[in-house]
Amino acid sequence: MSGPPGIARDIALVGAAARELRELAADPERSRSGEEVYDFSIRWGTLLMGRLQRVEHYHRRGELAPEDERAYRALKRELREALPLADRLGLGRPPVPLDEEP
């Protein structure tokens, strides 16, 4: 079964942003830079409200391919782990449920 086009890319882009968030939060100089945090927050918010919500939409409809479903579950774990960092930097929280699924 193949899912909607572009889903793997959406998941990859949000995952890359989560890794970038960890790097930003780990660097005291960068994380204190209001300009750098602001620039990242714009990209972060765009990815969460666009790409992530798109993946969640297809997930809820049961239209993700099995490999995309596994990648999405892994992404949600990664986002759950990044929440404290996002909160510390004053960034938006993912607008999708991040709880474990059966």
PDB file of N, CA, C and O in Angstrom, residues 2-15 47 50-56 58-59 63-65 67-69 71-72 75:
ATOM      1  N   SER A   2       0.595   2.167  -0.876  1.00  0.00           N
ATOM      2  CA  SER A   2       1.328   3.427  -0.841  1.00  0.00           C
ATOM      3  C   SER A   2       0.385   4.504  -0.338  1.00  0.00           C
ATOM      4  O   SER A   2      -0.791   4.523  -0.664  1.00  0.00           O
ATOM      5  N   GLY A   3       0.917   5.366   0.479  1.00  0.00           N
ATOM      6  CA  GLY A   3       0.112   6.426   1.061  1.00  0.00           C
ATOM      7  C   GLY A   3       0.122   7.667   0.199  1.00  0.00           C
ATOM      8  O   GLY A   3       0.617   7.663  -0.931  1.00  0.00           O
ATOM      9  N   PRO A   4      -0.388   8.749   0.756  1.00  0.00           N
ATOM     10  CA  PRO A   4      -0.419  10.016   0.019  1.00  0.00           C
ATOM     11  C   PRO A   4       0.997  10.476  -0.341  1.00  0.00           C
ATOM     12  O   PRO A   4       1.941  10.249   0.414  1.00  0.00           O
ATOM     13  N   PRO A   5       1.163  11.117  -1.483  1.00  0.00           N
ATOM     14  CA  PRO A   5       2.493  11.583  -1.880  1.00  0.00           C
ATOM     15  C   PRO A   5       3.008  12.655  -0.922  1.00  0.00           C
ATOM     16  O   PRO A   5       2.248  13.468  -0.406  1.00  0.00           O
ATOM     17  N   GLY A   6       4.316  12.616  -0.690  1.00  0.00           N
ATOM     18  CA  GLY A   6       4.952  13.659   0.117  1.00  0.00           C
ATOM     19  C   GLY A   6       4.961  13.423   1.611  1.00  0.00           C
ATOM     20  O   GLY A   6       5.569  14.200   2.348  1.00  0.00           O
ATOM     21  N   ILE A   7       4.301  12.371   2.080  1.00  0.00           N
ATOM     22  CA  ILE A   7       4.214  12.137   3.528  1.00  0.00           C
ATOM     23  C   ILE A   7       5.591  11.858   4.118  1.00  0.00           C
ATOM     24  O   ILE A   7       5.943  12.404   5.167  1.00  0.00           O
ATOM     25  N   ALA A   8       6.383  11.025   3.462  1.00  0.00           N
ATOM     26  CA  ALA A   8       7.715  10.711   3.988  1.00  0.00           C
ATOM     27  C   ALA A   8       8.552  11.992   4.103  1.00  0.00           C
ATOM     28  O   ALA A   8       9.279  12.179   5.078  1.00  0.00           O
ATOM     29  N   ARG A   9       8.427  12.867   3.141  1.00  0.00           N
ATOM     30  CA  ARG A   9       9.159  14.146   3.190  1.00  0.00           C
ATOM     31  C   ARG A   9       8.647  15.016   4.332  1.00  0.00           C
ATOM     32  O   ARG A   9       9.437  15.652   5.032  1.00  0.00           O
ATOM     33  N   ASP A  10       7.341  15.068   4.532  1.00  0.00           N
ATOM     34  CA  ASP A  10       6.780  15.835   5.645  1.00  0.00           C
ATOM     35  C   ASP A  10       7.348  15.341   6.974  1.00  0.00           C
ATOM     36  O   ASP A  10       7.778  16.134   7.821  1.00  0.00           O
ATOM     37  N   ILE A  11       7.355  14.028   7.151  1.00  0.00           N
ATOM     38  CA  ILE A  11       7.865  13.434   8.387  1.00  0.00           C
ATOM     39  C   ILE A  11       9.351  13.765   8.546  1.00  0.00           C
ATOM     40  O   ILE A  11       9.799  14.135   9.640  1.00  0.00           O
ATOM     41  N   ALA A  12      10.106  13.656   7.460  1.00  0.00           N
ATOM     42  CA  ALA A  12      11.542  13.949   7.518  1.00  0.00           C
ATOM     43  C   ALA A  12      11.811  15.410   7.873  1.00  0.00           C
ATOM     44  O   ALA A  12      12.723  15.704   8.663  1.00  0.00           O
ATOM     45  N   LEU A  13      11.043  16.320   7.326  1.00  0.00           N
ATOM     46  CA  LEU A  13      11.255  17.744   7.606  1.00  0.00           C
ATOM     47  C   LEU A  13      10.957  18.080   9.062  1.00  0.00           C
ATOM     48  O   LEU A  13      11.707  18.827   9.702  1.00  0.00           O
ATOM     49  N   VAL A  14       9.875  17.535   9.593  1.00  0.00           N
ATOM     50  CA  VAL A  14       9.540  17.795  10.998  1.00  0.00           C
ATOM     51  C   VAL A  14      10.588  17.144  11.905  1.00  0.00           C
ATOM     52  O   VAL A  14      11.005  17.738  12.903  1.00  0.00           O
ATOM     53  N   GLY A  15      11.032  15.945  11.549  1.00  0.00           N
ATOM     54  CA  GLY A  15      12.075  15.286  12.331  1.00  0.00           C
ATOM     55  C   GLY A  15      13.373  16.081  12.335  1.00  0.00           C
ATOM     56  O   GLY A  15      14.038  16.214  13.368  1.00  0.00           O
ATOM     57  N   LEU A  47       6.140  24.295  10.218  1.00  0.00           N
ATOM     58  CA  LEU A  47       6.184  22.838  10.053  1.00  0.00           C
ATOM     59  C   LEU A  47       5.107  22.148  10.881  1.00  0.00           C
ATOM     60  O   LEU A  47       4.449  21.220  10.411  1.00  0.00           O
ATOM     61  N   GLY A  50       1.569  23.047   9.418  1.00  0.00           N
ATOM     62  CA  GLY A  50       1.357  22.614   8.041  1.00  0.00           C
ATOM     63  C   GLY A  50       1.669  21.146   7.852  1.00  0.00           C
ATOM     64  O   GLY A  50       0.776  20.305   7.750  1.00  0.00           O
ATOM     65  N   ARG A  51       2.938  20.840   7.839  1.00  0.00           N
ATOM     66  CA  ARG A  51       3.374  19.467   7.537  1.00  0.00           C
ATOM     67  C   ARG A  51       2.882  18.452   8.566  1.00  0.00           C
ATOM     68  O   ARG A  51       2.371  17.395   8.190  1.00  0.00           O
ATOM     69  N   LEU A  52       3.068  18.761   9.852  1.00  0.00           N
ATOM     70  CA  LEU A  52       2.680  17.795  10.887  1.00  0.00           C
ATOM     71  C   LEU A  52       1.166  17.567  10.885  1.00  0.00           C
ATOM     72  O   LEU A  52       0.704  16.428  10.966  1.00  0.00           O
ATOM     73  N   GLN A  53       0.402  18.630  10.772  1.00  0.00           N
ATOM     74  CA  GLN A  53      -1.063  18.455  10.746  1.00  0.00           C
ATOM     75  C   GLN A  53      -1.502  17.680   9.509  1.00  0.00           C
ATOM     76  O   GLN A  53      -2.465  16.923   9.572  1.00  0.00           O
ATOM     77  N   ARG A  54      -0.817  17.848   8.403  1.00  0.00           N
ATOM     78  CA  ARG A  54      -1.146  17.083   7.192  1.00  0.00           C
ATOM     79  C   ARG A  54      -0.926  15.590   7.433  1.00  0.00           C
ATOM     80  O   ARG A  54      -1.773  14.760   7.087  1.00  0.00           O
ATOM     81  N   VAL A  55       0.210  15.241   8.034  1.00  0.00           N
ATOM     82  CA  VAL A  55       0.480  13.833   8.320  1.00  0.00           C
ATOM     83  C   VAL A  55      -0.571  13.286   9.285  1.00  0.00           C
ATOM     84  O   VAL A  55      -1.098  12.185   9.086  1.00  0.00           O
ATOM     85  N   GLU A  56      -0.907  14.056  10.306  1.00  0.00           N
ATOM     86  CA  GLU A  56      -1.919  13.609  11.279  1.00  0.00           C
ATOM     87  C   GLU A  56      -3.268  13.378  10.591  1.00  0.00           C
ATOM     88  O   GLU A  56      -3.978  12.418  10.902  1.00  0.00           O
ATOM     89  N   TYR A  58      -3.869  12.383   7.506  1.00  0.00           N
ATOM     90  CA  TYR A  58      -3.861  11.093   6.807  1.00  0.00           C
ATOM     91  C   TYR A  58      -3.735   9.922   7.780  1.00  0.00           C
ATOM     92  O   TYR A  58      -4.297   8.854   7.530  1.00  0.00           O
ATOM     93  N   HIS A  59      -3.031  10.137   8.868  1.00  0.00           N
ATOM     94  CA  HIS A  59      -2.936   9.097   9.906  1.00  0.00           C
ATOM     95  C   HIS A  59      -4.331   8.765  10.447  1.00  0.00           C
ATOM     96  O   HIS A  59      -4.712   7.605  10.537  1.00  0.00           O
ATOM     97  N   GLU A  63      -4.741   6.295   6.108  1.00  0.00           N
ATOM     98  CA  GLU A  63      -4.226   6.280   4.742  1.00  0.00           C
ATOM     99  C   GLU A  63      -2.708   6.276   4.648  1.00  0.00           C
ATOM    100  O   GLU A  63      -2.165   6.346   3.538  1.00  0.00           O
ATOM    101  N   LEU A  64      -2.005   6.191   5.770  1.00  0.00           N
ATOM    102  CA  LEU A  64      -0.549   6.144   5.702  1.00  0.00           C
ATOM    103  C   LEU A  64      -0.087   4.744   5.334  1.00  0.00           C
ATOM    104  O   LEU A  64      -0.651   3.754   5.789  1.00  0.00           O
ATOM    105  N   ALA A  65       0.947   4.670   4.515  1.00  0.00           N
ATOM    106  CA  ALA A  65       1.578   3.386   4.207  1.00  0.00           C
ATOM    107  C   ALA A  65       2.217   2.867   5.496  1.00  0.00           C
ATOM    108  O   ALA A  65       2.562   3.657   6.381  1.00  0.00           O
ATOM    109  N   GLU A  67       5.156   1.858   6.324  1.00  0.00           N
ATOM    110  CA  GLU A  67       6.453   2.457   6.673  1.00  0.00           C
ATOM    111  C   GLU A  67       6.303   3.907   7.125  1.00  0.00           C
ATOM    112  O   GLU A  67       7.018   4.373   8.008  1.00  0.00           O
ATOM    113  N   ASP A  68       5.336   4.632   6.550  1.00  0.00           N
ATOM    114  CA  ASP A  68       5.075   6.003   6.980  1.00  0.00           C
ATOM    115  C   ASP A  68       4.438   6.016   8.367  1.00  0.00           C
ATOM    116  O   ASP A  68       4.722   6.891   9.179  1.00  0.00           O
ATOM    117  N   GLU A  69       3.596   5.039   8.632  1.00  0.00           N
ATOM    118  CA  GLU A  69       2.969   4.939   9.954  1.00  0.00           C
ATOM    119  C   GLU A  69       4.037   4.711  11.023  1.00  0.00           C
ATOM    120  O   GLU A  69       4.021   5.346  12.082  1.00  0.00           O
ATOM    121  N   ALA A  71       7.230   5.495  10.815  1.00  0.00           N
ATOM    122  CA  ALA A  71       8.029   6.720  10.902  1.00  0.00           C
ATOM    123  C   ALA A  71       7.275   7.807  11.668  1.00  0.00           C
ATOM    124  O   ALA A  71       7.884   8.570  12.431  1.00  0.00           O
ATOM    125  N   TYR A  72       5.973   7.867  11.487  1.00  0.00           N
ATOM    126  CA  TYR A  72       5.173   8.873  12.190  1.00  0.00           C
ATOM    127  C   TYR A  72       5.145   8.588  13.689  1.00  0.00           C
ATOM    128  O   TYR A  72       5.280   9.507  14.503  1.00  0.00           O
ATOM    129  N   LEU A  75       8.400   9.721  14.998  1.00  0.00           N
ATOM    130  CA  LEU A  75       8.441  11.177  15.030  1.00  0.00           C
ATOM    131  C   LEU A  75       7.689  11.708  16.250  1.00  0.00           C
ATOM    132  O   LEU A  75       8.166  12.622  16.931  1.00  0.00           O
TER     133      LEU A  75
END
